[in-house]
mmCIF file with all atom_site columns, C-alpha atoms in Angstrom:
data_model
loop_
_atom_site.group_PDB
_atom_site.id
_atom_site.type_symbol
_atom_site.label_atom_id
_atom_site.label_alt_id
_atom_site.label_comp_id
_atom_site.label_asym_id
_atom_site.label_entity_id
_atom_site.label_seq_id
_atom_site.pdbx_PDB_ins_code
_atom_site.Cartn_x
_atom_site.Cartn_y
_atom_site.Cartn_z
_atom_site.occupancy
_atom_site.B_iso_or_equiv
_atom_site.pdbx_formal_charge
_atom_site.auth_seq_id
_atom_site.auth_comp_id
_atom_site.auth_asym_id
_atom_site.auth_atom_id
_atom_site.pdbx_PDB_model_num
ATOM 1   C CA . UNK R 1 1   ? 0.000   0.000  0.000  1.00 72.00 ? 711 UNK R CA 1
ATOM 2   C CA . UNK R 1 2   ? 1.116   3.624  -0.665 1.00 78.00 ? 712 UNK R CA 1
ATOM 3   C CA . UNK R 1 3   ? -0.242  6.762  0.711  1.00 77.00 ? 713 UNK R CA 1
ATOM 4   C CA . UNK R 1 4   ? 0.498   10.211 -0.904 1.00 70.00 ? 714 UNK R CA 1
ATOM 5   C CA . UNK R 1 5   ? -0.328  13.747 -0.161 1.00 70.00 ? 715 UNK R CA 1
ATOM 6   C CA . UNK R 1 6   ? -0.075  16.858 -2.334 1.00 67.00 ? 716 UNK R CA 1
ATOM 7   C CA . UNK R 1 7   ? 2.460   18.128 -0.314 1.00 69.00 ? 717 UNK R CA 1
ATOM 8   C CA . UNK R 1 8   ? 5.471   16.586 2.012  1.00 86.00 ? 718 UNK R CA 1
ATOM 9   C CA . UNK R 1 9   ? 6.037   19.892 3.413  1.00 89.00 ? 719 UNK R CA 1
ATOM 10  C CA . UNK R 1 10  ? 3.192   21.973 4.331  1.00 92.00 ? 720 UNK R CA 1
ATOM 11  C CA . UNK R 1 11  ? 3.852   25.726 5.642  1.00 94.00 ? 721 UNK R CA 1
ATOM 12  C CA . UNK R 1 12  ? 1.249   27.406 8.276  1.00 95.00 ? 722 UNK R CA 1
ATOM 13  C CA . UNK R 1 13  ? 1.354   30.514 10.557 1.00 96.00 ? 723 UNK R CA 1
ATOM 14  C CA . UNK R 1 14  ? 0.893   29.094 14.396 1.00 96.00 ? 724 UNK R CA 1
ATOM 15  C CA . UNK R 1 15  ? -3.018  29.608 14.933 1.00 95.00 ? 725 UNK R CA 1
ATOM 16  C CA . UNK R 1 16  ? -4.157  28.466 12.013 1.00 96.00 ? 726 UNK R CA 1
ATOM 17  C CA . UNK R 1 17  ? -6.487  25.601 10.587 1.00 97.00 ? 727 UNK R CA 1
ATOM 18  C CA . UNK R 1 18  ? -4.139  22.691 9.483  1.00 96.00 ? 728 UNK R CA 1
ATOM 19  C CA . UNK R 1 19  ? -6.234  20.199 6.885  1.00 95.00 ? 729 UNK R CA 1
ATOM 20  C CA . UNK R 1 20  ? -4.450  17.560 4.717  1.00 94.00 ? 730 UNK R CA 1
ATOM 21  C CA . UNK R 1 21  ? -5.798  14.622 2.542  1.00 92.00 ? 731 UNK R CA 1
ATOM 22  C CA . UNK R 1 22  ? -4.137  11.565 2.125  1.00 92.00 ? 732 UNK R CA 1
ATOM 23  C CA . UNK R 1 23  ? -4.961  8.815  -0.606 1.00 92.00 ? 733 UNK R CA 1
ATOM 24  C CA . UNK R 1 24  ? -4.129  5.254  -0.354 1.00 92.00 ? 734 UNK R CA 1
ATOM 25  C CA . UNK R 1 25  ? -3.500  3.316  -3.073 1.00 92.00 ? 735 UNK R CA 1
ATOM 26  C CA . UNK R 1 26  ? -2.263  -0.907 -3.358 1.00 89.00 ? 736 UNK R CA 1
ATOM 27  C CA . UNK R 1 27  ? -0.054  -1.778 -5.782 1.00 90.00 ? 737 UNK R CA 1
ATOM 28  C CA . UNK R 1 28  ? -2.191  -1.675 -8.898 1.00 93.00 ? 738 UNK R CA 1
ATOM 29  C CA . UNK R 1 29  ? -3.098  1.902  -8.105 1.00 91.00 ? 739 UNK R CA 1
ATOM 30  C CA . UNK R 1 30  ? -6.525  1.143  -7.109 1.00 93.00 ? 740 UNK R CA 1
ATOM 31  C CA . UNK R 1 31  ? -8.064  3.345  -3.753 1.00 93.00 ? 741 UNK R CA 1
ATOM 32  C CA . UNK R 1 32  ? -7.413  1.014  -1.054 1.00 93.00 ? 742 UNK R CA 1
ATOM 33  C CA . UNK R 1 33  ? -10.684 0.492  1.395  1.00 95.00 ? 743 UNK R CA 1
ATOM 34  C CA . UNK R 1 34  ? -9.613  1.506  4.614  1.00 96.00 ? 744 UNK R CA 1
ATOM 35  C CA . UNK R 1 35  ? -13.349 0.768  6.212  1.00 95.00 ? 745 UNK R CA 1
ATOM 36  C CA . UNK R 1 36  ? -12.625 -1.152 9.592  1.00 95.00 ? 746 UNK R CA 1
ATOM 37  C CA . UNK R 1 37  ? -9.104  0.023  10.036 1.00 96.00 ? 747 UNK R CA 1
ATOM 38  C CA . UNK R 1 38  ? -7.726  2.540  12.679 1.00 96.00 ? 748 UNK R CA 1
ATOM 39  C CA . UNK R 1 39  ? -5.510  5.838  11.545 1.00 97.00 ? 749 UNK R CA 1
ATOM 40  C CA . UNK R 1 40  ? -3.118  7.818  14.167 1.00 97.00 ? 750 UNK R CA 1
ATOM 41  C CA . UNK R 1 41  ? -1.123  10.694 13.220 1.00 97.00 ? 751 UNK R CA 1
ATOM 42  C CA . UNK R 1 42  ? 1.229   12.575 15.761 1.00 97.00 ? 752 UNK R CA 1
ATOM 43  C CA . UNK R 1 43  ? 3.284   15.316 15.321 1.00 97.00 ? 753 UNK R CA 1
ATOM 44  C CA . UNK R 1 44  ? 6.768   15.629 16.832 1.00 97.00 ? 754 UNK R CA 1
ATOM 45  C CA . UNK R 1 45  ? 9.957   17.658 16.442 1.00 96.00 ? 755 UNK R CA 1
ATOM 46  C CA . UNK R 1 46  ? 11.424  14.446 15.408 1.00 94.00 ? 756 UNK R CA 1
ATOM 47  C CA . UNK R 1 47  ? 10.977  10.539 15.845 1.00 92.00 ? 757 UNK R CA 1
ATOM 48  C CA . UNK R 1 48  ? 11.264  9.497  19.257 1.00 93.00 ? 758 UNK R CA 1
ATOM 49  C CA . UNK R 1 49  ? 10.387  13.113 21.043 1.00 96.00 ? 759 UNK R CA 1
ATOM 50  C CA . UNK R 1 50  ? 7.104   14.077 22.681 1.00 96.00 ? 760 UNK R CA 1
ATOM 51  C CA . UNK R 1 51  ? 3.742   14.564 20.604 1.00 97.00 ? 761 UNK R CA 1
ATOM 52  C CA . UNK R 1 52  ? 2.958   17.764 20.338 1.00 97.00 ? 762 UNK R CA 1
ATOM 53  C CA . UNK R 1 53  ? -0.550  17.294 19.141 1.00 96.00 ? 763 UNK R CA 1
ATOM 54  C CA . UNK R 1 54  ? -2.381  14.079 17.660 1.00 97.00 ? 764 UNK R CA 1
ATOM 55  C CA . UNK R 1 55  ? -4.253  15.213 14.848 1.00 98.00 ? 765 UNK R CA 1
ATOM 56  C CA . UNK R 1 56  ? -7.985  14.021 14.561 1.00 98.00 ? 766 UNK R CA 1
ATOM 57  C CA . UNK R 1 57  ? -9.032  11.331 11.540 1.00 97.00 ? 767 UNK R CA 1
ATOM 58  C CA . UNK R 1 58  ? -11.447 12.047 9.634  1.00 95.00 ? 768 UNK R CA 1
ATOM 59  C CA . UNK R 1 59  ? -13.019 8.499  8.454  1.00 90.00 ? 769 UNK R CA 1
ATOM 60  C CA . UNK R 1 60  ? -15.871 10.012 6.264  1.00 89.00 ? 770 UNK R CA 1
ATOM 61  C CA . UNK R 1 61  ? -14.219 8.911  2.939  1.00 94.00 ? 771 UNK R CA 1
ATOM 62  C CA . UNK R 1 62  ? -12.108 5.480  3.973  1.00 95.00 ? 772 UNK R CA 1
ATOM 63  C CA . UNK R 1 63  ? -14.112 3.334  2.027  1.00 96.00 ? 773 UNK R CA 1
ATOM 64  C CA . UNK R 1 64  ? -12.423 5.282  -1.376 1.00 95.00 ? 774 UNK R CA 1
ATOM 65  C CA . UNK R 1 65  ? -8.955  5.220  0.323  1.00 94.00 ? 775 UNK R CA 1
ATOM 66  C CA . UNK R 1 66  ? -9.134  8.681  1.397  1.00 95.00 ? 776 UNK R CA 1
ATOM 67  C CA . UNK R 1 67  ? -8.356  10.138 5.002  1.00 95.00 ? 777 UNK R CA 1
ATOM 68  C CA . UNK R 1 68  ? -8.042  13.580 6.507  1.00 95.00 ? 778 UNK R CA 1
ATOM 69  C CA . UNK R 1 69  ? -5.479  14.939 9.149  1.00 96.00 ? 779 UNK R CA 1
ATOM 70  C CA . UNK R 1 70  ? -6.588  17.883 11.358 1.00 97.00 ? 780 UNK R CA 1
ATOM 71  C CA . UNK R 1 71  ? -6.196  20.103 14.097 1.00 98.00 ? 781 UNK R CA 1
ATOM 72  C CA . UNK R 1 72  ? -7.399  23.288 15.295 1.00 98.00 ? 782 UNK R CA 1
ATOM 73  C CA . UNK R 1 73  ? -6.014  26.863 15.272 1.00 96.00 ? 783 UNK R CA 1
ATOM 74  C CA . UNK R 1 74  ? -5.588  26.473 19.520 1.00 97.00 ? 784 UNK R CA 1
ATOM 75  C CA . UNK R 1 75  ? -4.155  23.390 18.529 1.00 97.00 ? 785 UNK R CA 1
ATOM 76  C CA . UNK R 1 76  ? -1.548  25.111 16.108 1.00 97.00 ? 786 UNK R CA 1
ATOM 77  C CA . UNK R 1 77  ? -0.913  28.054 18.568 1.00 95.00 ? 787 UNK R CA 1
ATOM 78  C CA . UNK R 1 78  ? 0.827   25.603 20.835 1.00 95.00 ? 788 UNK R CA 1
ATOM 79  C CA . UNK R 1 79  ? 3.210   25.099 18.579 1.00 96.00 ? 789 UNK R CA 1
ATOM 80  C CA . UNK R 1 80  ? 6.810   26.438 18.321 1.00 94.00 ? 790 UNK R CA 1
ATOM 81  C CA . UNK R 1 81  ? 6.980   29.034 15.688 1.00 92.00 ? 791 UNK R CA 1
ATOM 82  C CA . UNK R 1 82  ? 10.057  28.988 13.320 1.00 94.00 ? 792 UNK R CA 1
ATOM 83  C CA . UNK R 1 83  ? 10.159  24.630 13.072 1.00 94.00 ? 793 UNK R CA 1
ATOM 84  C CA . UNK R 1 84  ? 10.039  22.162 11.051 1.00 95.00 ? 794 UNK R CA 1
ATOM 85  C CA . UNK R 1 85  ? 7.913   19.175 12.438 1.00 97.00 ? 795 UNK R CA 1
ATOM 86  C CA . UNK R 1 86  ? 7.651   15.433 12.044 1.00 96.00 ? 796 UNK R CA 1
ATOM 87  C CA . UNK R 1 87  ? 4.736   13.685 11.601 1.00 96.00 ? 797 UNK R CA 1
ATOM 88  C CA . UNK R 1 88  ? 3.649   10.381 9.497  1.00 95.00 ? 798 UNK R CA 1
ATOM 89  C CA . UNK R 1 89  ? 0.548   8.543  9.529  1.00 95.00 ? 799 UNK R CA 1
ATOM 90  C CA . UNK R 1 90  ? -0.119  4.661  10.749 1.00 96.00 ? 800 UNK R CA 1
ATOM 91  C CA . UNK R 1 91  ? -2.457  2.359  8.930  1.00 96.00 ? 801 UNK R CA 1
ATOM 92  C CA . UNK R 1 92  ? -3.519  -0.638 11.110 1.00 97.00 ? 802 UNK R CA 1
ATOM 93  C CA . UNK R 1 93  ? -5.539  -2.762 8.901  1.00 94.00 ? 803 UNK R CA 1
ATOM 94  C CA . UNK R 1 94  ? -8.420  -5.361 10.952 1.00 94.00 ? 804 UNK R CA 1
ATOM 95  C CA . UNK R 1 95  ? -5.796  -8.247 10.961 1.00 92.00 ? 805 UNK R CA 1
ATOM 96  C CA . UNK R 1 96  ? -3.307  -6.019 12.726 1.00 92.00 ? 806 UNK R CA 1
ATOM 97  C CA . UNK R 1 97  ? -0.883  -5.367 9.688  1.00 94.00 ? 807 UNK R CA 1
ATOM 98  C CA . UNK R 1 98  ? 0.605   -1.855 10.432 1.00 95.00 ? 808 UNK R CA 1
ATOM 99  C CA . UNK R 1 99  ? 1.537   0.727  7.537  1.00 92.00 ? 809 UNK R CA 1
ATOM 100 C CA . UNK R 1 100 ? 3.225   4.102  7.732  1.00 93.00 ? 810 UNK R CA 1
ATOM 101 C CA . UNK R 1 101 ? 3.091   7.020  5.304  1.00 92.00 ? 811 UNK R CA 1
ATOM 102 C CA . UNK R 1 102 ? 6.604   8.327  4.321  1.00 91.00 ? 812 UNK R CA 1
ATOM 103 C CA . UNK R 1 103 ? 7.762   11.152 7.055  1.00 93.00 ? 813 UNK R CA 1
ATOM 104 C CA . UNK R 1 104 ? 6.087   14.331 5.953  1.00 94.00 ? 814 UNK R CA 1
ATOM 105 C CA . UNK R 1 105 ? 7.035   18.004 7.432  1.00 95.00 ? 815 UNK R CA 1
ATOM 106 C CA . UNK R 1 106 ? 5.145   20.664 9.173  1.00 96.00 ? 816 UNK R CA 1
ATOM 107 C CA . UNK R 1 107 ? 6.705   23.996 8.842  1.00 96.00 ? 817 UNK R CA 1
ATOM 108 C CA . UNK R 1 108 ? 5.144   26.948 10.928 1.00 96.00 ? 818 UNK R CA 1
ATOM 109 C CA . UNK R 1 109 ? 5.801   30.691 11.610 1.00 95.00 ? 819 UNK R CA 1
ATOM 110 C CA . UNK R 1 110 ? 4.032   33.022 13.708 1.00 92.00 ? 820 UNK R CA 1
ATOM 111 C CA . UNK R 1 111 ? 1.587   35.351 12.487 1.00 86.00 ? 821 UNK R CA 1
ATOM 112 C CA . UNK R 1 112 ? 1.699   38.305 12.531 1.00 87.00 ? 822 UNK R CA 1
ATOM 113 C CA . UNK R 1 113 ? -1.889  39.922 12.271 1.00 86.00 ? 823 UNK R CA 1
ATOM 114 C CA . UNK R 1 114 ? -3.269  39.771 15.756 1.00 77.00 ? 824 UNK R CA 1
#
């Protein structure tokens, strides 16, 4: 299985909305129904370090291989400003196979409009 996103870095001023969409895909490039499995996503300063923030699944479109990462503006506005972040996304299917999405990077910066 392969997962890809539009982006492998993504670049947001601390406060805002973060929203990505990831597709899943098996070998023949056919959407890979992810109905009955369980997604995590955590976001770190790098592998091994504290979660910053888990970022909530959105499950409405698993059945055509698609899946949603989110969090909040308070969420963001927690975060360190100038970094870039760590995060990947696990794929455990029913049987308990485990997948991971390739590391992808959250940059941020502060805002500066109050």
């Amino acid at each position: 299985m392969s997962c890809s996103s539009d982006k492998t870095i993504t670049e947001i001023k601390r406060g805002s909305t973060f929203e990505q969409t990831i597709t899943c895909l098996d070998e023949s490039d056919i959407a890979v129904n992810l109905s009955g499995w369980t997604v995590e996503s955590d976001l770190k300063q790098s592998a091994g370090e504290d979660t910053l923030l888990s970022f909530a699944i959105d499950s409405g479109d698993f059945v055509s291989g698609i899946v949603g990462i989110s969090a909040t503006s308070a969420q963001t506005l927690t975060l360190p400003a100038d970094y870039s972040l760590e995060y990947d996304i696990k794929f455990t299917e029913p049987g308990s196979s485990v997948y991971y999405t390739e590391t992808l990077y959250l940059k941020t910066s502060r805002h500066i409009t109050d």
